Tab-separated table of C-alpha atoms and ligand atoms in Angstrom:
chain	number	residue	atom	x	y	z
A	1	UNK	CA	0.000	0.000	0.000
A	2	UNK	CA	1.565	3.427	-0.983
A	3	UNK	CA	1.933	5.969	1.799
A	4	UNK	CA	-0.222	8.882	0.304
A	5	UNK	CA	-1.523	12.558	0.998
A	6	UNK	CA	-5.141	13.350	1.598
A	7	UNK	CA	-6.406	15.597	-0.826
A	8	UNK	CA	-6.225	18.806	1.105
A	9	UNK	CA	-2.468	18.122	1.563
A	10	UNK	CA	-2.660	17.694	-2.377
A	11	UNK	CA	-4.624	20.798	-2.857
A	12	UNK	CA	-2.108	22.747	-0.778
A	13	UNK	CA	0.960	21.124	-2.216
A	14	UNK	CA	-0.424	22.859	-5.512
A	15	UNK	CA	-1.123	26.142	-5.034
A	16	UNK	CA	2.950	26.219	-2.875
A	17	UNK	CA	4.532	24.028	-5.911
A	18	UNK	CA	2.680	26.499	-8.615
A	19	UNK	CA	3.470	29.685	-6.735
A	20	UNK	CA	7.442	28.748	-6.821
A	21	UNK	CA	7.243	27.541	-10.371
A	22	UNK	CA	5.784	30.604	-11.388
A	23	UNK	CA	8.841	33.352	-9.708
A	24	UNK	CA	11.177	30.953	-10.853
A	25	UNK	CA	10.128	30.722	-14.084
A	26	UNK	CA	9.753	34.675	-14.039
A	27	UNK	CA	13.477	35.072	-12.601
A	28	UNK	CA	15.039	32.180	-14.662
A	29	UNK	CA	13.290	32.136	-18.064
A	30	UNK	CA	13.365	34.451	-20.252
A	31	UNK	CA	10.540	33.348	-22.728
A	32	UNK	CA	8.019	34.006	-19.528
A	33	UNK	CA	9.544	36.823	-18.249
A	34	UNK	CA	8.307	38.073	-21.640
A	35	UNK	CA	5.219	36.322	-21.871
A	36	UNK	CA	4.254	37.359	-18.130
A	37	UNK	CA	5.051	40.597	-18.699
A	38	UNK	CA	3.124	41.645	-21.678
A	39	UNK	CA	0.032	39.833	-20.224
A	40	UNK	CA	0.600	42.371	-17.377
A	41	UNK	CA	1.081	39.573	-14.926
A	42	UNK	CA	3.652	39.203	-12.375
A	43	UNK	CA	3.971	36.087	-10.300
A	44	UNK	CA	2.678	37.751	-6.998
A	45	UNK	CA	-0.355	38.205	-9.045
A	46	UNK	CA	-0.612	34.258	-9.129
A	47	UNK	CA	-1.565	33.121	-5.364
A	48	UNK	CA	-3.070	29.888	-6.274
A	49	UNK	CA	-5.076	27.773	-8.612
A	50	UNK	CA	-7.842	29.915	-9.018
A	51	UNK	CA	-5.007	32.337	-10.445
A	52	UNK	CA	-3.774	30.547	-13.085
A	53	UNK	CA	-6.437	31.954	-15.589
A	54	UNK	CA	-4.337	34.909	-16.046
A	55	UNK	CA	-1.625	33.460	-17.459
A	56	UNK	CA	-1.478	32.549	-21.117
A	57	UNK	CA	-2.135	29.525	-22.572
A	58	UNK	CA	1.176	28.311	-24.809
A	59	UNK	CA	1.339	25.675	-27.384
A	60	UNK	CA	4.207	23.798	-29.053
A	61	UNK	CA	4.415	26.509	-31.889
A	62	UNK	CA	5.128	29.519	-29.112
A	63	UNK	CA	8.048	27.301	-27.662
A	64	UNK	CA	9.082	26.147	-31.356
A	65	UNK	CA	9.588	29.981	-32.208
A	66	UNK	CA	12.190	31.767	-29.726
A	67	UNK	CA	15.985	30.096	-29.393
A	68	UNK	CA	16.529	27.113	-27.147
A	69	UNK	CA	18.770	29.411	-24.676
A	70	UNK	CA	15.470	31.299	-23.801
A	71	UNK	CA	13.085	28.461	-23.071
A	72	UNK	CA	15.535	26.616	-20.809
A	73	UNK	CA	16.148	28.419	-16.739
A	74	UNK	CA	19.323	30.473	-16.901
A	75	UNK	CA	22.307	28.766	-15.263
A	76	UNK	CA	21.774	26.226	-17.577
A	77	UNK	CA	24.033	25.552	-20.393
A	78	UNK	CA	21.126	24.221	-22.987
A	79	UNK	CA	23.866	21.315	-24.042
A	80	UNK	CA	24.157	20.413	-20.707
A	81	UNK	CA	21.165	18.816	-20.732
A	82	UNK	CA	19.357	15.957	-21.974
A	83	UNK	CA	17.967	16.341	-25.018
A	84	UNK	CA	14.817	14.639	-26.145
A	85	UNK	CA	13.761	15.586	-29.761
A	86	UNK	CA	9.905	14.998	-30.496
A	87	UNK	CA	7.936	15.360	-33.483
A	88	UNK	CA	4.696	16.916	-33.608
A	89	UNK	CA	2.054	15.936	-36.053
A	90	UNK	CA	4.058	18.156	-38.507
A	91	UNK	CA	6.895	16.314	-38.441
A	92	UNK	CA	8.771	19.663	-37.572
A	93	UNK	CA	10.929	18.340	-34.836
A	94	UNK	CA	10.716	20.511	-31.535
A	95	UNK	CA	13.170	19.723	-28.438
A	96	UNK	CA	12.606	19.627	-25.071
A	97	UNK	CA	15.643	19.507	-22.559
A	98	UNK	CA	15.738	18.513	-19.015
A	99	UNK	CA	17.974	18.385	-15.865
A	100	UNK	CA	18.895	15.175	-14.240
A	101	UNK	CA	16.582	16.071	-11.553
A	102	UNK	CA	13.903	16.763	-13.815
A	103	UNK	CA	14.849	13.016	-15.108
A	104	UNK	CA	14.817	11.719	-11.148
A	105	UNK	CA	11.242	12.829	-10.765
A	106	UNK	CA	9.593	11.442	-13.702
A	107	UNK	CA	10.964	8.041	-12.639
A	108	UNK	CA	9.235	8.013	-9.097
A	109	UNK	CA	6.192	8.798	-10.473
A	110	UNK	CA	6.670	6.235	-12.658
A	111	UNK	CA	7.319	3.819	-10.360
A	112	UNK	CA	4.448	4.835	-8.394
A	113	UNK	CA	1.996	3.934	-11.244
A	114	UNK	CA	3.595	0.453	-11.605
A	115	UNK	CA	3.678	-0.540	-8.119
A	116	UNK	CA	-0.022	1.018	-7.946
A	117	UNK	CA	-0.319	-1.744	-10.608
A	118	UNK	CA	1.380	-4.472	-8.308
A	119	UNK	CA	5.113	-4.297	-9.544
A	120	UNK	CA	7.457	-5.696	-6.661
A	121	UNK	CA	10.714	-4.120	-5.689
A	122	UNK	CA	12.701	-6.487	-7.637
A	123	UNK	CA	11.155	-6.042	-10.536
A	124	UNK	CA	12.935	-5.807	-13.874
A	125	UNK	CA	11.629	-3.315	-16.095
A	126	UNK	CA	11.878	-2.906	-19.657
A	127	UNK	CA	10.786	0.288	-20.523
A	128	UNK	CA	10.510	0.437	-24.732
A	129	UNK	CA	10.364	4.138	-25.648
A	130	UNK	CA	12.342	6.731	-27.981
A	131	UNK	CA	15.172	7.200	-25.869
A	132	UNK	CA	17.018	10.724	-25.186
A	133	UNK	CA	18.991	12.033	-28.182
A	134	UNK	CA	22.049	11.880	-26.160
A	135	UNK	CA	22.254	11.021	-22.322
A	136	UNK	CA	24.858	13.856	-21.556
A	137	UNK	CA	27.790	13.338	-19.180
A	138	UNK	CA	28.415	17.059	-18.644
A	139	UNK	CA	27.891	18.109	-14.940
A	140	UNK	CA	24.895	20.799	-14.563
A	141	UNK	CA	26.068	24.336	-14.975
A	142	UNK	CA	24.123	25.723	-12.468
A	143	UNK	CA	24.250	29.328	-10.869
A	144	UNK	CA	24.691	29.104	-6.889
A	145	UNK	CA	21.059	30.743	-6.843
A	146	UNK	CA	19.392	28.364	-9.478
A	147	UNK	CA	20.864	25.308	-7.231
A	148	UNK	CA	19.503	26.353	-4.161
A	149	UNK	CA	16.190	26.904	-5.760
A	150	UNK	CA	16.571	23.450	-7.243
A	151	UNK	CA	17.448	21.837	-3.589
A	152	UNK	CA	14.836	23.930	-2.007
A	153	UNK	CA	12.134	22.248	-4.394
A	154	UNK	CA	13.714	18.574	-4.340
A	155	UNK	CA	12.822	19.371	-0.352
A	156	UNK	CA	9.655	19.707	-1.224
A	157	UNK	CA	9.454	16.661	-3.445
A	158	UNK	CA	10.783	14.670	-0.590
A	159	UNK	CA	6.908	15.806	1.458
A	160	UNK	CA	5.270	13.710	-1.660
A	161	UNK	CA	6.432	10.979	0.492
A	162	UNK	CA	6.823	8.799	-2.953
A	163	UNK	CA	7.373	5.401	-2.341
A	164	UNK	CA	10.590	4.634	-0.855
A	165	UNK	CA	12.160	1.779	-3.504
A	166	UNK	CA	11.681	4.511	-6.218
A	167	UNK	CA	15.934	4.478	-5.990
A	168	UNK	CA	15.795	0.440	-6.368
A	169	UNK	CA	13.921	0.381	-9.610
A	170	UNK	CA	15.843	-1.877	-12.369
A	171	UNK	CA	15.005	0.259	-15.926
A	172	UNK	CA	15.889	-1.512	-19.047
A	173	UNK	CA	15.780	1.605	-21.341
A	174	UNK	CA	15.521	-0.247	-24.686
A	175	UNK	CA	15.266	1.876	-28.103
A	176	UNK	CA	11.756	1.613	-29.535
A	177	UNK	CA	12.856	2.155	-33.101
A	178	UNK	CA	15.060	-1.287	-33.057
A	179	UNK	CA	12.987	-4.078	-34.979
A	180	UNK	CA	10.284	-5.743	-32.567
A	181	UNK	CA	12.992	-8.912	-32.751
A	182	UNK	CA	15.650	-7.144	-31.283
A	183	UNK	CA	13.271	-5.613	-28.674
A	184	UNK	CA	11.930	-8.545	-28.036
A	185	UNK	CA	15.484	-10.310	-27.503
A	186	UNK	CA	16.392	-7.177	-25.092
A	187	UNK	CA	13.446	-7.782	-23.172
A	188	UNK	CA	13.931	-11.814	-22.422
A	189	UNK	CA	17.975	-10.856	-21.681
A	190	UNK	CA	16.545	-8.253	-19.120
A	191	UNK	CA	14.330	-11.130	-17.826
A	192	UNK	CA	11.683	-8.266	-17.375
A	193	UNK	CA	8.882	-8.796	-15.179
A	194	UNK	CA	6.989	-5.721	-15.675
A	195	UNK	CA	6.465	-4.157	-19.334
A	196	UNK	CA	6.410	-0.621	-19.896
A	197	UNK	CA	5.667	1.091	-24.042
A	198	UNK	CA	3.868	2.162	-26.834
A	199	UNK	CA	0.912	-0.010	-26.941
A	200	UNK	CA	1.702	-0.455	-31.101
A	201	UNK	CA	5.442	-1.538	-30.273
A	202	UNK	CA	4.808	-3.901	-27.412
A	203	UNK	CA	2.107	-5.624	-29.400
A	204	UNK	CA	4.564	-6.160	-32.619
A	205	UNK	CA	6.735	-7.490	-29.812
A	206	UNK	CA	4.245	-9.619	-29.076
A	207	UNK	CA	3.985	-11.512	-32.172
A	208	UNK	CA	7.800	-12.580	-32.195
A	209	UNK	CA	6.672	-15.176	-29.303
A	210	UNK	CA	4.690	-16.973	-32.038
A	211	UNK	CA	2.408	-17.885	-29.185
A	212	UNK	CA	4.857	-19.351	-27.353
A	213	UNK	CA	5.305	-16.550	-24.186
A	214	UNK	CA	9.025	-16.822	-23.197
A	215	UNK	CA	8.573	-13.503	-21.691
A	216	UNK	CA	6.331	-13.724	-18.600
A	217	UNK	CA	5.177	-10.206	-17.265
A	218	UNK	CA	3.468	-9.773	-13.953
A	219	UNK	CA	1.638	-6.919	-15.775
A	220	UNK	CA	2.077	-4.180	-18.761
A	221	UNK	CA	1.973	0.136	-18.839
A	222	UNK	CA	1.276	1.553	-22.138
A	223	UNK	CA	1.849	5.155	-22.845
A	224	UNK	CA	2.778	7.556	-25.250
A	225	UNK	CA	-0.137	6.410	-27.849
A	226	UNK	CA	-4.024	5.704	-27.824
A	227	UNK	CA	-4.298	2.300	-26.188
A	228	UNK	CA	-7.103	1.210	-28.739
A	229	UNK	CA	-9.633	-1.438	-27.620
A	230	UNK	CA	-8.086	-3.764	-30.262
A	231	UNK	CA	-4.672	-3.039	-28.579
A	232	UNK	CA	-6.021	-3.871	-25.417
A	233	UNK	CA	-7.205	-7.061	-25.824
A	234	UNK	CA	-4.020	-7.867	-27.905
A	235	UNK	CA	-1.255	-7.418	-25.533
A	236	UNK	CA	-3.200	-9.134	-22.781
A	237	UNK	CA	-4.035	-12.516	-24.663
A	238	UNK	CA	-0.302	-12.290	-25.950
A	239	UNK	CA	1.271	-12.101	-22.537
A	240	UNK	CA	-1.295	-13.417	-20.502
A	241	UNK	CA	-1.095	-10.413	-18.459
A	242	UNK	CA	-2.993	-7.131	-17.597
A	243	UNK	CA	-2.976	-4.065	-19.510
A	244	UNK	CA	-3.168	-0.568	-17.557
A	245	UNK	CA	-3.252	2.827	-19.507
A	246	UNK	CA	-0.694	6.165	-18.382
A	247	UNK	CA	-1.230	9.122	-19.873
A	248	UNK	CA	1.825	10.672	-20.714
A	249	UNK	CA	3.642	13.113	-22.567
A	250	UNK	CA	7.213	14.300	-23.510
A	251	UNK	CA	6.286	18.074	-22.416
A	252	UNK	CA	4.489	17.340	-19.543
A	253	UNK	CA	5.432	13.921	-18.617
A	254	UNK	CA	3.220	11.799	-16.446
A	255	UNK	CA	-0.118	13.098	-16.311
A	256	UNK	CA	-2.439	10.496	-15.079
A	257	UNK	CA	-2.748	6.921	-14.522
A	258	UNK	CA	-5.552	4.326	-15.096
A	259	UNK	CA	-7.627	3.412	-11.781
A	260	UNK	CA	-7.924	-0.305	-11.661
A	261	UNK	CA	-11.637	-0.234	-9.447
A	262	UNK	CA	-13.077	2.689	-11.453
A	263	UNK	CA	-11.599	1.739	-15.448
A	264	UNK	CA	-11.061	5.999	-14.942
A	265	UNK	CA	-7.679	7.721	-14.736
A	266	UNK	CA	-6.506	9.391	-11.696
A	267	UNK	CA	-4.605	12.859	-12.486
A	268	UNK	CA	-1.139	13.195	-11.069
A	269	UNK	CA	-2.386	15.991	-9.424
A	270	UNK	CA	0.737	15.949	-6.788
A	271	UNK	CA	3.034	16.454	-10.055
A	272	UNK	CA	0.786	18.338	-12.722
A	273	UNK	CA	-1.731	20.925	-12.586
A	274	UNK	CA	-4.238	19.421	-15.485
A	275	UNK	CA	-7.163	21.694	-16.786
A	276	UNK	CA	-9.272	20.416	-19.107
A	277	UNK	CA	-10.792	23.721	-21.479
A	278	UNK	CA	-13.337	24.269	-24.198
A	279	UNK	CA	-12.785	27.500	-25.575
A	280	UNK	CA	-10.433	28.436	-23.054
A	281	UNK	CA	-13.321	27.720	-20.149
A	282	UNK	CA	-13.253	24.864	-17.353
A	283	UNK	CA	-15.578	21.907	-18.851
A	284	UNK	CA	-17.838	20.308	-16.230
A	285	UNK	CA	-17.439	16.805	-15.363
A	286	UNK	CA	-18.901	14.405	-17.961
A	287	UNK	CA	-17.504	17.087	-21.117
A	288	UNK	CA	-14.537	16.762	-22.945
A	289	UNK	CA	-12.019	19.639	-23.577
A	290	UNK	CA	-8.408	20.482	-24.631
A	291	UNK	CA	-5.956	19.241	-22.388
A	292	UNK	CA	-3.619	22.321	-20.520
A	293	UNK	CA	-0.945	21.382	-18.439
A	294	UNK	CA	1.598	22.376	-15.989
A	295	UNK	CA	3.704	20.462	-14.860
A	296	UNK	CA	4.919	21.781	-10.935
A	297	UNK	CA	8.330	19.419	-11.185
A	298	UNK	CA	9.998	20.394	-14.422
A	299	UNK	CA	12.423	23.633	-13.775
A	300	UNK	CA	14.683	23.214	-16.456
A	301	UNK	CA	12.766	23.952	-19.388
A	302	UNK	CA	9.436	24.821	-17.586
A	303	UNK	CA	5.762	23.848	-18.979
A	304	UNK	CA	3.171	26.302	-17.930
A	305	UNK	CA	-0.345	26.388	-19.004
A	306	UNK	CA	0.834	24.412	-22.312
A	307	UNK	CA	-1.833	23.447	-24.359
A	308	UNK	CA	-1.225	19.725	-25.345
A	309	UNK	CA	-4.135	19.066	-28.677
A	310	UNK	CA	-5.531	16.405	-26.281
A	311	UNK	CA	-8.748	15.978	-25.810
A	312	UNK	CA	-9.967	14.076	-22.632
A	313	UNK	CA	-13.333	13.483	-21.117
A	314	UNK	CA	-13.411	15.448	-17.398
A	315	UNK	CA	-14.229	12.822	-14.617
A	316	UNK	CA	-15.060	13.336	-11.029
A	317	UNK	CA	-13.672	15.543	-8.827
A	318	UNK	CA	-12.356	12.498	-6.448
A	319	UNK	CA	-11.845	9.595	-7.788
A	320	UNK	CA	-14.252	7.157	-7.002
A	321	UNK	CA	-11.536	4.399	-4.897
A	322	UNK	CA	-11.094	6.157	-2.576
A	323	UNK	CA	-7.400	7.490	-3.694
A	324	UNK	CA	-7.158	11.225	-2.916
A	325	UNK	CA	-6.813	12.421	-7.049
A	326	UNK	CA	-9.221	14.165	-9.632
A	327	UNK	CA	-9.980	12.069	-12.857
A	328	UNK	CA	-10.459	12.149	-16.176
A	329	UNK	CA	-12.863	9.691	-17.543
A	330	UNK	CA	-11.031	9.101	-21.163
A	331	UNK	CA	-8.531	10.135	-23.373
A	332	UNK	CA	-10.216	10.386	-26.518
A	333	UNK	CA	-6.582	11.382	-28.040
A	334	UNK	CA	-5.262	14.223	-29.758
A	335	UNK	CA	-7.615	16.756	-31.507
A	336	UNK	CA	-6.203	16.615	-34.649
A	337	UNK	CA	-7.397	12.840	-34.970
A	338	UNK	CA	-10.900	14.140	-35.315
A	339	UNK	CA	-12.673	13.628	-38.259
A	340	UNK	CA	-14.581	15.980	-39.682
A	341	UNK	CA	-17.845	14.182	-41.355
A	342	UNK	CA	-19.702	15.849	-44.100
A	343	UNK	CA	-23.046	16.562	-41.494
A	344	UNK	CA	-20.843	18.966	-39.846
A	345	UNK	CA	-20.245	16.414	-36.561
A	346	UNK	CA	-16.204	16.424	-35.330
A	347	UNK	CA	-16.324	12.497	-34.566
A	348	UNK	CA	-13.597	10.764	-32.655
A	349	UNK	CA	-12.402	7.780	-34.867
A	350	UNK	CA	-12.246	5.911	-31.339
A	351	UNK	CA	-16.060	5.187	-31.537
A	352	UNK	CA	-15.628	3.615	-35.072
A	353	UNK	CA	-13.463	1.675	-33.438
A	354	UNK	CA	-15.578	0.461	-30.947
A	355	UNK	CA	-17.975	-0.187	-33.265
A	356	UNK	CA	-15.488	-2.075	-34.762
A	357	UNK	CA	-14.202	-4.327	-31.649
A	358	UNK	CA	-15.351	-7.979	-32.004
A	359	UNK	CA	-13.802	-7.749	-35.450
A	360	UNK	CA	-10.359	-6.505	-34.298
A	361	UNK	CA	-9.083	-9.554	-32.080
A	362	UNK	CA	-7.695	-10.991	-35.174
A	363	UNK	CA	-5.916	-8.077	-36.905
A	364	UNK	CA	-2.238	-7.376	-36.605
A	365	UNK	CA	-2.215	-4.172	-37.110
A	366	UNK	CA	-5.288	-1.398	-37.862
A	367	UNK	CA	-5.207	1.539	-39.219
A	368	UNK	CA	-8.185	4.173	-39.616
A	369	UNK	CA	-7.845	7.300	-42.394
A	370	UNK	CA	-9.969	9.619	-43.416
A	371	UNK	CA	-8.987	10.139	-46.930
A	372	UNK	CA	-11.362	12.560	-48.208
A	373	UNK	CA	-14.911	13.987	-46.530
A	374	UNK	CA	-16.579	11.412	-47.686
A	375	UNK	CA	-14.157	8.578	-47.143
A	376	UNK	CA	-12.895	6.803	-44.570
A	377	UNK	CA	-10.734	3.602	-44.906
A	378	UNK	CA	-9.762	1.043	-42.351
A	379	UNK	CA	-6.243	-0.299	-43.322
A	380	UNK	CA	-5.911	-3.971	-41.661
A	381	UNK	CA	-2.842	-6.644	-41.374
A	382	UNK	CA	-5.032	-9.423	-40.874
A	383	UNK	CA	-3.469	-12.708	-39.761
A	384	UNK	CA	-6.359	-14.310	-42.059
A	385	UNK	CA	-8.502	-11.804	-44.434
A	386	UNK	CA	-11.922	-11.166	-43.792
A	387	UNK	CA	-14.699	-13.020	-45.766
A	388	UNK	CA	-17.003	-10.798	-47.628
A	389	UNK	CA	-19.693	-11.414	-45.122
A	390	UNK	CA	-17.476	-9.672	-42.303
A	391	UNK	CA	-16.733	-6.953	-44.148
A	392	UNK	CA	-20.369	-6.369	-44.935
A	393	UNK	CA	-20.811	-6.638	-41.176
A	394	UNK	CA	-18.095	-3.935	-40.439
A	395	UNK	CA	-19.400	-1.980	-43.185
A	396	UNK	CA	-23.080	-1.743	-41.328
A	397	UNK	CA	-21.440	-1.313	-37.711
A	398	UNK	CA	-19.678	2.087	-39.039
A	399	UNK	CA	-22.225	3.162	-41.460
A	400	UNK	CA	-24.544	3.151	-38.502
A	401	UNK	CA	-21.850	5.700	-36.943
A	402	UNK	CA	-21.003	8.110	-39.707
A	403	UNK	CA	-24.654	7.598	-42.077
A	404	UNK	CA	-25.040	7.042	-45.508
A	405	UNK	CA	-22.791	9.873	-47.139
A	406	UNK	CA	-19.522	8.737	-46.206
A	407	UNK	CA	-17.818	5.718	-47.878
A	408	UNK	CA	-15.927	3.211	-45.002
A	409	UNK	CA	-13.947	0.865	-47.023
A	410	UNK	CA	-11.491	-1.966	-45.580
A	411	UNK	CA	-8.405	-2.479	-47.000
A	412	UNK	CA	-5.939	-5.355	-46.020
A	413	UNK	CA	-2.720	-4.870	-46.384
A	414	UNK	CA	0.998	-6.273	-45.837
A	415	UNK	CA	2.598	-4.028	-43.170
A	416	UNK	CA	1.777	-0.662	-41.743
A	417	UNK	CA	5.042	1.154	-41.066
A	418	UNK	CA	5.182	3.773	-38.022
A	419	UNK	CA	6.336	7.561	-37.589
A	420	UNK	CA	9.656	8.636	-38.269
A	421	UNK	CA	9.658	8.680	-34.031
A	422	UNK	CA	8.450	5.044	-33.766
A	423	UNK	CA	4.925	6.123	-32.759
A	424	UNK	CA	2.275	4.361	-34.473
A	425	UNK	CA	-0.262	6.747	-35.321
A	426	UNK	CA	-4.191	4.445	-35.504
A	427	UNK	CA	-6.007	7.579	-36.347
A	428	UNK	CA	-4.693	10.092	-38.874
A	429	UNK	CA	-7.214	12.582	-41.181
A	430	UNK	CA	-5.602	13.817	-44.301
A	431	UNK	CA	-7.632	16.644	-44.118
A	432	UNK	CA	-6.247	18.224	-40.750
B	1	ZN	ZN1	-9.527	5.323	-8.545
């Protein structure tokens, strides 16, 4: 059982954590020194949560347009640090650097989530991601001031009380661009007990073992994509083990975490400030919104009020367990994956894909694109094709969905290759 706060101690942890990220971002960065200052804000303006609306929102493009040296805290030398290189939907690369602390911190809540999920201290895990560009050697450059700001937050870290084997954790950092062989062969030298990925990459992993499971995990995290119904059900027949969602991000790293009593997810709210917005206004709980976060951890290259293109479904205010968080009730995915039908409706491609989900079991890999308006096509690996008579079926499931005007055709085909960043992208509209 983790050792936890109550939700006031959350609450207050917060508003304190948000306050100091604010002045330091003020004092130590010069892109919101800027930003702060021609919103006429300054951080004593910003007392708490119900603050925070006067700050501007920021999005990848805003970061993506001033020079690395302003983004990242002064007292930083930008090569210093690790560099992870992302690529947005544009395939314009953007980079986001971070500070071995910064690196610490994501790791314990990481290890929170999986022993939430019932890893054991001894646990070997293989984490399959896209690794840092380079894991620098270089010492921090940090100003005397900057460092005693940094110790006097890592204090303040230590209050989360996070659990205590955090140090003890065994990561296997293995590249997820290698082929899903090599993976694989990493992940049965590693012995790992506990499996942690993009859902797409661990379940091409999955079909090296040929049925035959080698690799025995206690239980499986996916992150970093949709974790489809069809991807779901995959992984867990595959490896005989449960699945459990995180919702995660590069910018704003862990965000929130899959309950296993109430199928919602609980926001890290002791490491992230999460809003969820619809036109820039708090939705209510049961309405989906735009994903803005701030992470109250990062101090390298700070993340305040970034908008993410995610759209989530807001969930209770507690979650329902009994666990002291806020939820979301889904992650519908990112915005741009909408598709826009010809009636005017903005319709997730996640419900054709429940529509979709006794048919899926059996494909490799699925793919849905909206081509044109009118057209949307489900590309399939199947591991046998479908007989006409299925594809009639699927035909009437999604037709049901999206009505009469819009073609949904299924093609099979041989492979489906990922991103250039070893993402696997299962919804993508060519008209975004
Ligand atoms: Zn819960």
């Amino acid at each position: 059982m983790l050792p936890r706060l109550s939700r006031p101690e959350i609450l207050a942890l917060q508003e304190s954590r948000l306050r100091e990220l604010v002045a330091h971002a003020y004092e130590n960065v010069p892109f919101y020194r800027q930003l702060f200052d021609s919103a006429g804000v300054h951080p004593h303006d910003i007392r708490g949560i119900k603050d925070l609306c006067r700050l501007p929102i920021i999005s990848k493009n805003d970061l993506r347009a001033v020079s690395p040296e302003s983004i990242v805290a002064r007292g930083l030398a930008p090569n210093s640090l690790h560099l992870h290189s992302t690529s947005g939907s544009s395939g314009e690369p953007f980079q986001i650097r971070r500070s071995g602390t910064d690196l610490e911190r994501f790791l314990h809540f990481l290890w929170r989530h999986l022993e939430y999920y019932g890893a054991k201290p001894d646990d070997s895990v293989g984490i399959v991601v896209r690794l840092p560009d380079a894991l620098t050697e270089t010492k921090l450059t940090e100003r005397p001031r900057l460092r005693s700001r940094v110790r006097q937050l890592w204090r303040a870290a230590i209050v989360l009380r996070h659990s205590p084997q955090a140090e003890g954790i065994k990561a296997n950092w293995i590249n997820c661009l290698l082929e899903p062989e090599a993976i694989y062969r990493q992940l049965l030298h590693s012995t790992a007990r506990v499996l942690v990925g993009y859902p797409s990459v661990l379940a091409r992993v999955a079909l090296q073992m040929n049925g035959q499971a080698q690799l025995r995990p206690r239980l499986i995290a996916t992150m970093g994509e949709n974790l489809t119904p069809g991807l779901r059900l995959q992984l867990a027949e595959a490896f005989d083990a449960p699945v459990f969602d995180i919702y995660a991000s590069n910018e704003l790293g862990y965000m929130a975490w899959e309950c296993r009593e109430s199928g919602q997810f609980h926001v890290c709210d002791d490491g992230v400030i999460l809003e969820v917005l619809r036109d820039n206004q708090p939705v209510a709980e049961g309405e989906w919104g735009e994903v803005v976060g701030t992470n109250l951890n990062v101090l390298a290259q700070p993340f305040i009020r970034y908008r993410m293109g995610d759209i989530v479904t807001k969930g209770r205010a507690v979650c329902a367990c009994g666990q002291p968080f806020s939820t979301i009730l889904e992650v519908q995915g990112r915005k741009l994956d909408y598709f826009r039908l010809p009636d005017g409706r903005d319709l997730h491609p996640y419900c054709i894909e429940i529509a979709l989900r006794e048919f899926l079991s059996d494909v490799g890999r699925f793919q849905l694109i909206q081509e044109r308006e009118n057209l949307i096509i489900a590309r399939v690996t199947a591991r046998a094709p479908f007989s006409p008579q299925q594809i009639t079926r699927m035909q009437e499931a999604v037709t049901s969905l999206i009505g009469n005007e819009v073609e949904f055709r299924v093609d099979s085909v041989e492979a489906i290759a990922p991103e250039p960043n070893g993402k696997f992208r299962v919804y993508r509209s060519l008209l975004n």
